[in-house]
Each structure stands twice: as C-alpha cells, then as structure tokens.
C-alpha cells in the first residue's frame, strides 16, 4: 500500500513533522469542524508540506512536498517559527500523526514520486489558482538561464533590478523555485504572501545545507546574511516582498521580450553581419591553428633531417676509416658504398630544401594572418573601444585577440629556435649550393621582423585614463585628482612576466606644445613606472595598471594660457607609455598612446570637456590628431543622434526613441530639416552657441537633464513614464483628444540645470484647455520625490476646495498604476503628543505638497468641478485636522510655486 510506503519514507526523514497553522486571516487560531483548516508540515531535511482538511470528511490535499537529503539545523532561527503563516498565529500547534492523515483518504500514488503527486494536487490546495511559470520555455529552460544568454547591454538592465533588499544571489540560487510561484497572487493576498515568505526561508535553509555539505564557508556566510536581511525587511510585510519579486520577474520578462524584439528588428541587417563575423573568427581560428600545426610539422622534419644528416656523417667517416685499414675495403665494395653515400646526400639535400621551403611557407602564412590580426581585428577593437568610451555598446573582451596573438608569437619564437638548429646543422655539414646557407639570413630577418611587429602592436591601452570619481566620463582628467589607466600586452609569454617595466609620459613629441599658442603643459605626479605582470589581473593577462597618477600644470611666469585659439576644454593631450623587451639577440622598443584627453582645472568644466571627447571620438580615429579642434569637422545628424541616445542608455535602461530624437534634431537643425539624417551640425552649434533664444548651448541643456534623471527621475525614466523631449505643439496635439485629466511629463526647454514639468488637458474635446505647471528642478525634487508631487498635486481657485487634476498618464494609464509603486510609504500614525510630558517636543509634523493657485477663469466653471474624493478628503484631514478643514484654502502654502502656463 502506498499509504504504508509513504509512512516508511517519511520515517527515514527522522520520523518527525511539526505543524504550524496556516489560516487566511491575521491572528487566526483554530476553527470549528466543517471549516477549512490549513497545516504546514515542516520536515527536517525537506521542504514544507501543507495539507488542508475539512473536518473529518475530506482527506488532506498536498499543497507542496519536496524530498531532499536530511539537512543540518537551519542557518538562522526563523523569526516566524511557530507563527501562523496566514497572519501570525502566535501559538505552536502540533499536527496529528501523518498516518492518521493518510488514513483519512489520501490519494494513492507511487511512493517515489511525492513531488509529482503534489504538483497534480496543487490546484485546490492553492485556492484554485495555478502558479505562474515565469518565462520557462517548453524544454525546461528557466527564465533566469535565458537572461544570462543575452548581450551585455541587456544584462546591465538585469543588474539594476536587484539590490540589497532582494539580492541577486537569491535569484540565482532559487531560480526555478522563484519562477514556479504565483507572486502576483501573493502581492494581493497577505495569507498567501506569508506562506511564500516562510517557504522562501525554508528554501534558503536547504541551500545553506548544500553549502554546508560542500564546506563552502563564504557562500554559507552570504546566504546566512541574505536570510537575515529578508527577515529584517519583510517579516512584518511579506506582501512587500511579493511585490518586489513579482515586479522583478515581470521586468525580466520585459527585458527578454525587448531582446527578442531587438533581434527580430535587426535580423535582416545584423544576421549577415553576425554570420560574417563568426565566419571571420572561424577563419582566423583555422589560420592560427594551421600556423601552430605547421610549426609542429617543421619541428618533426628538422628532427628527421638531423637523423639523416647524422647517419650520412657516420657512414662517411666509417668509409674513410676503412680506407686506411690494412685490410681495406675492396674496389667494388668501395664504389657501392660511394653510391649509397651519394643517394643519402641527395636525400639530405632534398630534406634541407623541404624544411627551408616549409619555413618560407609558414612565414608567408604567418605574415598574412598577422596582418589580419593587426590591421583588421586590432583596429576594429580600438574603434569599438572608442565607441564604448563615449557610451556606446560595451567593447568586446580582449581575451580572444590575446589568444591569437600569443599563439602566433609562440610560433615565431619556435621558428627562431628552429632556424638556430638549422644553423647548427649547417655548421656540421655544408656544401654548395646549401639551401640553409642561401636562405638562413633572409629567414632570420623576416622572423625577427614579424615578431617585432607583433610584439609592438600587442602593446595596447586596455582601459583608457579615467578618474574613479567619474567612471562614466573617461578621458576627462582634472588637475590634482588621481586617475587610473591600464596597459596590456596581448602576447602572453611566461618569460615576459615581470620583465617589462613601463614608463608613462605626458604629451611626448607633441608638436602642438610649440605650434599652438597658449597650449598648456603638465607634469605627471605619482609613481610613473610599473612592471607588467600576470598576477594583478583577474584573468591572468600580462598587464600594468597605474592607479595613483595626477596632473599638475606648469605655470610659466608672464604667460597666459587663455590667449590661444583653443579654449581649455578644446585642448587635446595624450599619455604615452614606453617599455623595452630584451631577450638574447633581441631588443624591441614598445610604445603606445592613449586616446586624446582633456585636462580641466575645475569640475564645472567637466560637461564641456566631455562634449569635446564625444565630438572627437565620434568623428576621428587618429589618436595623434591633437589639433582636431583648430578646425573641427561637421557631424551628420544620423551619427550625432546615435551618440546622444548613448548618453542616456549608458546611465539608464533607456536610450532615446525616434520621436525624442526628432525633437532634438529640430532644435539643432531647425523645424524644416529636423530629423534629416544628412543634416550637418557644426561643433559651435552643438556646444558653444546659445540655442534659439536661450542663454545656454544645446549640450549643457542635455547634460542638465541627464543629471536630473540620474539623481531624481531614474525609475520613472526607465519605466517609460517620461515622454521627455517633446515640443509644446506636439504635446497639445497628443492631449487634445484624450480624456480630461490626462497628462504627460516633459523636460523644460528653458532651464539650463534641467527641469521637468507636466501638462494636462481639461474640458471637452471640442474646446480642450491645456495647463502646465512651473517646472521642477533638482532643488524641489531633493525635498519631495516626483511621484509624490504628482500624487499630492492640487489646484486651488478662489474658494474652491483643492483638487488633483491629474488622472491618467498619457495615453490612458491610471495615475496610481503608473506611479503607485514609487509613492512614499505612509508612516505609522504618531502617538498623541503630551506637551507637558517629559518627552514632548511641542512640534506638529508637516508634509510638503505642491499647490497651484489660479484664477477661477483658468479652470472649468465652478459648477462643473467635481467634489473631493473620499481618499483626498482623508488625506487633507490627516494634514490639517478637522477644525481647520473649512479654512484650508486660506492656509495652504505653495512650497514650490505652481504657476500655470
């Protein structure tokens, strides 16, 4: 009987089960017969098993069961141990023996498949709801696994979903389990949320046990800490945890869908490119392996040649010795031996020619492959590095390129040794014409030249100069502030470890120091030498990283630096790096330079300096063109629009869409040609001239908006709530056909430091009225979050009670649905103050809200105004009290100013 078998199996799990009541309401304890009662059975070394019984008539149904090896004691005592998962029953309750439960009519199933039985019986134990399965594919691939296969730009979006409140390591450890739970239901049901909260803690216990068995102390510590944080954050509010997990899983699905859509959109153009790149990589792989195999073949041929030559030499000497013996060799036998020696000599000559020809072919193949590596692959990597520096897609890893470079270098080193071996063979035996004598010098020179070219090209700047305080603004350095830069040698040879001492120099051989008037000069402070080694890099590459360099300007008496044709942020400088490779018979000087850098003396110059970096790396590929801004080229809007979008996508999850870029194009090119891909934009228009009738240039306006988003609007921007860049004409065209109370969010065009406003529509579609509030800057947003401003915003006209006119985010999203998850959580009501008591401080707490006071004629007529909703009335009553509710319109202040336009 399965009943008996199940009991036996459970006895093996220490024959114990503890029961905790799981009811649907807080504080629930027991119920009478005929009422549903839930139990949660906790088995040592297993998960939890819940049963639901109805009096004594219906048998219990499995809600979840999981068999696992016996585990150690839980990593931390659960703070809810013994509490009812449904709402906190504070009393331990012992379950009836499982045999009794089984005897009440438990459905039979094979004893080795309790989990499968639990899954079949889940509906009914879970209230008739099936668990959502995330985005797992039909072949069992988890959503989490699919995410990890995406490109780095999508993975960065995943990274931003998780923080300390719900760490990514839990998502990693419990991927399948998390995706199998119905978090949407849990986010709206405190009982179910509590059940899942305790199940999650149990899952962490199981994971801890596995780490305990593996004796992994660090992971034990991490998961112990994660469990403690979960208990601290969500013990009293499990619904909040369910909402976080539900939103994370939902956002993950959005990222997956976005990646799939991106792939579909690019499949036409990108597919051929990707296939071409893969074919190119495979071709290079094949060529590099062919070089390696050819070197091995030559090595074998040289050994064969050496054997043939040794045998020939031995027989020659043997024949000579026999000639001088008393009983010398007969004439006939001598001739026969001479014929054999001639044959051996011919064979020797053929072998020598074969080896020399193979080395020539090997060097030809090496030269062709090396040229592709240096002139194509390395150049493409440097271009991608330029693009990544200004916010473009992350640059590809250097490891593949290093692997190719290293194999070719090792092969050339072996060829050098093989040529030495041939020279030794030549010294033992030579003749005319000897193919070794004829070709050895040419082969040695060619091998040396190829190796030198490869080594010199492999010396690269892996990470461009950057201040750690501004990691997203590389190549802009401030005097007196430390910066870092990392060098790498793509030829990873063990004999070079700790043998290359790198020195850094500033503006070496820069002609602009003498040719450009007012060109500033700087000294490098800090340790300017470093030995390349394989220990400092996590991937074991041969590298040197300078971490503590600083720049100091040379002050020349009587000279002024602002008299030249270039302003400070248009001056381009460079860092040079030198080292020398010394091996027996081989000395090679190595040198490389950074991309051009801009040196500033005040942080206020950073935006303009970054604009120069953008313009140069967008339009130039010559790092030595430091006179670039003496005559800066025009930029096509098609290229500049892409770079502008990168500025947003590199610091947020969203770039700029076509409509937003069209509005920006109109600002730079004018309304008639805005959005034209062939439109040309001068440098002065982008960064130096005031835009339209404003007193600041285009780029500083964009920079102010970027700072505002990063510090105050990141979540709203990432969610797509902010339309942002839209003209007033387009704004009204979008809103005029929408329901009253529909609003959208856009950036102010009149604020240099960045500001955001909202505009809403009122009235009928025939006579719509549009209202815009005075823009909010970082000053106001530092005091109150923008979602709370939208939530509490009020309009007041004459004696009317304040009302919030904002109802739907364009096009038709209810306001609370769009911004609700970002509202500040209501604080617990304070205890009544005892002003006479020792702890009374005499202050009444206040709350800031935005209120716009306008003339009644600016709004709809008074008879059309809607009464205040109960929620709004409660909110106002909570802030001002019942005694002052009638005079609220006279005492509400305007903390931020809310003028209409």
PDB file of N, CA and C in Angstrom, residues 264-308:
ATOM      1  N   UNK A 264      14.779  40.499 -33.632  1.00  0.00           N
ATOM      2  CA  UNK A 264      13.920  40.402 -34.801  1.00  0.00           C
ATOM      3  C   UNK A 264      14.066  41.623 -35.710  1.00  0.00           C
ATOM      4  N   UNK A 265      14.176  42.814 -35.075  1.00  0.00           N
ATOM      5  CA  UNK A 265      14.290  44.043 -35.861  1.00  0.00           C
ATOM      6  C   UNK A 265      15.619  44.099 -36.602  1.00  0.00           C
ATOM      7  N   UNK A 266      16.645  43.547 -35.963  1.00  0.00           N
ATOM      8  CA  UNK A 266      17.975  43.636 -36.563  1.00  0.00           C
ATOM      9  C   UNK A 266      18.332  42.412 -37.391  1.00  0.00           C
ATOM     10  N   UNK A 267      17.397  41.449 -37.443  1.00  0.00           N
ATOM     11  CA  UNK A 267      17.769  40.177 -38.066  1.00  0.00           C
ATOM     12  C   UNK A 267      18.169  40.356 -39.517  1.00  0.00           C
ATOM     13  N   UNK A 268      17.493  41.291 -40.215  1.00  0.00           N
ATOM     14  CA  UNK A 268      17.804  41.472 -41.621  1.00  0.00           C
ATOM     15  C   UNK A 268      19.219  41.945 -41.864  1.00  0.00           C
ATOM     16  N   UNK A 269      19.610  43.030 -41.117  1.00  0.00           N
ATOM     17  CA  UNK A 269      20.930  43.609 -41.346  1.00  0.00           C
ATOM     18  C   UNK A 269      22.005  42.965 -40.498  1.00  0.00           C
ATOM     19  N   UNK A 270      21.636  42.609 -39.272  1.00  0.00           N
ATOM     20  CA  UNK A 270      22.643  42.105 -38.336  1.00  0.00           C
ATOM     21  C   UNK A 270      22.977  40.658 -38.598  1.00  0.00           C
ATOM     22  N   UNK A 271      21.999  39.890 -39.051  1.00  0.00           N
ATOM     23  CA  UNK A 271      22.239  38.456 -39.209  1.00  0.00           C
ATOM     24  C   UNK A 271      23.426  38.201 -40.126  1.00  0.00           C
ATOM     25  N   UNK A 272      23.432  38.910 -41.258  1.00  0.00           N
ATOM     26  CA  UNK A 272      24.548  38.729 -42.181  1.00  0.00           C
ATOM     27  C   UNK A 272      25.857  39.188 -41.553  1.00  0.00           C
ATOM     28  N   UNK A 273      25.768  40.307 -40.772  1.00  0.00           N
ATOM     29  CA  UNK A 273      26.988  40.815 -40.122  1.00  0.00           C
ATOM     30  C   UNK A 273      27.502  39.823 -39.099  1.00  0.00           C
ATOM     31  N   UNK A 274      26.581  39.297 -38.276  1.00  0.00           N
ATOM     32  CA  UNK A 274      26.989  38.343 -37.247  1.00  0.00           C
ATOM     33  C   UNK A 274      27.565  37.087 -37.882  1.00  0.00           C
ATOM     34  N   UNK A 275      26.864  36.597 -38.894  1.00  0.00           N
ATOM     35  CA  UNK A 275      27.363  35.405 -39.581  1.00  0.00           C
ATOM     36  C   UNK A 275      28.736  35.683 -40.176  1.00  0.00           C
ATOM     37  N   UNK A 276      28.863  36.907 -40.741  1.00  0.00           N
ATOM     38  CA  UNK A 276      30.155  37.275 -41.313  1.00  0.00           C
ATOM     39  C   UNK A 276      31.245  37.330 -40.262  1.00  0.00           C
ATOM     40  N   UNK A 277      30.897  37.898 -39.082  1.00  0.00           N
ATOM     41  CA  UNK A 277      31.886  37.970 -38.002  1.00  0.00           C
ATOM     42  C   UNK A 277      32.260  36.582 -37.499  1.00  0.00           C
ATOM     43  N   UNK A 278      31.245  35.741 -37.348  1.00  0.00           N
ATOM     44  CA  UNK A 278      31.530  34.381 -36.891  1.00  0.00           C
ATOM     45  C   UNK A 278      32.373  33.628 -37.909  1.00  0.00           C
ATOM     46  N   UNK A 279      32.039  33.791 -39.185  1.00  0.00           N
ATOM     47  CA  UNK A 279      32.835  33.137 -40.225  1.00  0.00           C
ATOM     48  C   UNK A 279      34.269  33.661 -40.219  1.00  0.00           C
ATOM     49  N   UNK A 280      34.390  34.980 -39.978  1.00  0.00           N
ATOM     50  CA  UNK A 280      35.718  35.586 -39.942  1.00  0.00           C
ATOM     51  C   UNK A 280      36.518  35.047 -38.762  1.00  0.00           C
ATOM     52  N   UNK A 281      35.858  34.932 -37.602  1.00  0.00           N
ATOM     53  CA  UNK A 281      36.534  34.390 -36.429  1.00  0.00           C
ATOM     54  C   UNK A 281      36.940  32.939 -36.651  1.00  0.00           C
ATOM     55  N   UNK A 282      36.029  32.157 -37.242  1.00  0.00           N
ATOM     56  CA  UNK A 282      36.362  30.766 -37.523  1.00  0.00           C
ATOM     57  C   UNK A 282      37.528  30.671 -38.489  1.00  0.00           C
ATOM     58  N   UNK A 283      37.526  31.568 -39.480  1.00  0.00           N
ATOM     59  CA  UNK A 283      38.615  31.573 -40.453  1.00  0.00           C
ATOM     60  C   UNK A 283      39.942  31.899 -39.770  1.00  0.00           C
ATOM     61  N   UNK A 284      39.916  32.902 -38.869  1.00  0.00           N
ATOM     62  CA  UNK A 284      41.141  33.250 -38.146  1.00  0.00           C
ATOM     63  C   UNK A 284      41.581  32.117 -37.231  1.00  0.00           C
ATOM     64  N   UNK A 285      40.605  31.520 -36.566  1.00  0.00           N
ATOM     65  CA  UNK A 285      40.924  30.373 -35.714  1.00  0.00           C
ATOM     66  C   UNK A 285      41.632  29.277 -36.510  1.00  0.00           C
ATOM     67  N   UNK A 286      41.082  29.014 -37.686  1.00  0.00           N
ATOM     68  CA  UNK A 286      41.653  27.962 -38.546  1.00  0.00           C
ATOM     69  C   UNK A 286      43.069  28.329 -38.964  1.00  0.00           C
ATOM     70  N   UNK A 287      43.268  29.592 -39.327  1.00  0.00           N
ATOM     71  CA  UNK A 287      44.590  30.021 -39.778  1.00  0.00           C
ATOM     72  C   UNK A 287      45.610  29.969 -38.646  1.00  0.00           C
ATOM     73  N   UNK A 288      45.203  30.414 -37.470  1.00  0.00           N
ATOM     74  CA  UNK A 288      46.125  30.406 -36.333  1.00  0.00           C
ATOM     75  C   UNK A 288      46.492  28.971 -35.969  1.00  0.00           C
ATOM     76  N   UNK A 289      45.509  28.090 -35.950  1.00  0.00           N
ATOM     77  CA  UNK A 289      45.793  26.680 -35.657  1.00  0.00           C
ATOM     78  C   UNK A 289      46.685  26.062 -36.729  1.00  0.00           C
ATOM     79  N   UNK A 290      46.471  26.504 -37.986  1.00  0.00           N
ATOM     80  CA  UNK A 290      47.307  25.989 -39.081  1.00  0.00           C
ATOM     81  C   UNK A 290      48.768  26.389 -38.878  1.00  0.00           C
ATOM     82  N   UNK A 291      48.984  27.616 -38.383  1.00  0.00           N
ATOM     83  CA  UNK A 291      50.356  28.064 -38.101  1.00  0.00           C
ATOM     84  C   UNK A 291      50.972  27.196 -37.014  1.00  0.00           C
ATOM     85  N   UNK A 292      50.214  26.967 -35.966  1.00  0.00           N
ATOM     86  CA  UNK A 292      50.710  26.142 -34.864  1.00  0.00           C
ATOM     87  C   UNK A 292      51.046  24.730 -35.342  1.00  0.00           C
ATOM     88  N   UNK A 293      50.152  24.165 -36.153  1.00  0.00           N
ATOM     89  CA  UNK A 293      50.392  22.803 -36.655  1.00  0.00           C
ATOM     90  C   UNK A 293      51.589  22.759 -37.614  1.00  0.00           C
ATOM     91  N   UNK A 294      51.749  23.824 -38.404  1.00  0.00           N
ATOM     92  CA  UNK A 294      52.879  23.871 -39.338  1.00  0.00           C
ATOM     93  C   UNK A 294      54.204  23.914 -38.593  1.00  0.00           C
ATOM     94  N   UNK A 295      54.227  24.641 -37.477  1.00  0.00           N
ATOM     95  CA  UNK A 295      55.446  24.697 -36.668  1.00  0.00           C
ATOM     96  C   UNK A 295      55.791  23.310 -36.134  1.00  0.00           C
ATOM     97  N   UNK A 296      54.768  22.581 -35.708  1.00  0.00           N
ATOM     98  CA  UNK A 296      54.999  21.212 -35.213  1.00  0.00           C
ATOM     99  C   UNK A 296      55.529  20.318 -36.322  1.00  0.00           C
ATOM    100  N   UNK A 297      54.957  20.481 -37.531  1.00  0.00           N
ATOM    101  CA  UNK A 297      55.435  19.678 -38.667  1.00  0.00           C
ATOM    102  C   UNK A 297      56.892  19.991 -38.986  1.00  0.00           C
ATOM    103  N   UNK A 298      57.235  21.283 -38.966  1.00  0.00           N
ATOM    104  CA  UNK A 298      58.622  21.670 -39.258  1.00  0.00           C
ATOM    105  C   UNK A 298      59.553  21.085 -38.202  1.00  0.00           C
ATOM    106  N   UNK A 299      59.101  21.093 -36.962  1.00  0.00           N
ATOM    107  CA  UNK A 299      59.910  20.535 -35.878  1.00  0.00           C
ATOM    108  C   UNK A 299      60.211  19.055 -36.136  1.00  0.00           C
ATOM    109  N   UNK A 300      59.201  18.322 -36.559  1.00  0.00           N
ATOM    110  CA  UNK A 300      59.404  16.907 -36.873  1.00  0.00           C
ATOM    111  C   UNK A 300      60.333  16.726 -38.065  1.00  0.00           C
ATOM    112  N   UNK A 301      60.178  17.579 -39.076  1.00  0.00           N
ATOM    113  CA  UNK A 301      61.032  17.483 -40.264  1.00  0.00           C
ATOM    114  C   UNK A 301      62.488  17.778 -39.919  1.00  0.00           C
ATOM    115  N   UNK A 302      62.717  18.730 -39.020  1.00  0.00           N
ATOM    116  CA  UNK A 302      64.092  19.048 -38.619  1.00  0.00           C
ATOM    117  C   UNK A 302      64.709  17.873 -37.872  1.00  0.00           C
ATOM    118  N   UNK A 303      63.924  17.215 -37.033  1.00  0.00           N
ATOM    119  CA  UNK A 303      64.443  16.026 -36.346  1.00  0.00           C
ATOM    120  C   UNK A 303      64.781  14.932 -37.356  1.00  0.00           C
ATOM    121  N   UNK A 304      63.922  14.741 -38.340  1.00  0.00           N
ATOM    122  CA  UNK A 304      64.205  13.750 -39.390  1.00  0.00           C
ATOM    123  C   UNK A 304      65.463  14.131 -40.158  1.00  0.00           C
ATOM    124  N   UNK A 305      65.557  15.431 -40.493  1.00  0.00           N
ATOM    125  CA  UNK A 305      66.748  15.921 -41.197  1.00  0.00           C
ATOM    126  C   UNK A 305      68.005  15.672 -40.368  1.00  0.00           C
ATOM    127  N   UNK A 306      67.922  15.936 -39.076  1.00  0.00           N
ATOM    128  CA  UNK A 306      69.063  15.727 -38.199  1.00  0.00           C
ATOM    129  C   UNK A 306      69.467  14.250 -38.187  1.00  0.00           C
ATOM    130  N   UNK A 307      68.490  13.363 -38.176  1.00  0.00           N
ATOM    131  CA  UNK A 307      68.788  11.918 -38.197  1.00  0.00           C
ATOM    132  C   UNK A 307      69.459  11.520 -39.508  1.00  0.00           C
ATOM    133  N   UNK A 308      68.924  12.030 -40.609  1.00  0.00           N
ATOM    134  CA  UNK A 308      69.507  11.707 -41.921  1.00  0.00           C
ATOM    135  C   UNK A 308      70.940  12.217 -41.999  1.00  0.00           C
TER     136      UNK A 308
END
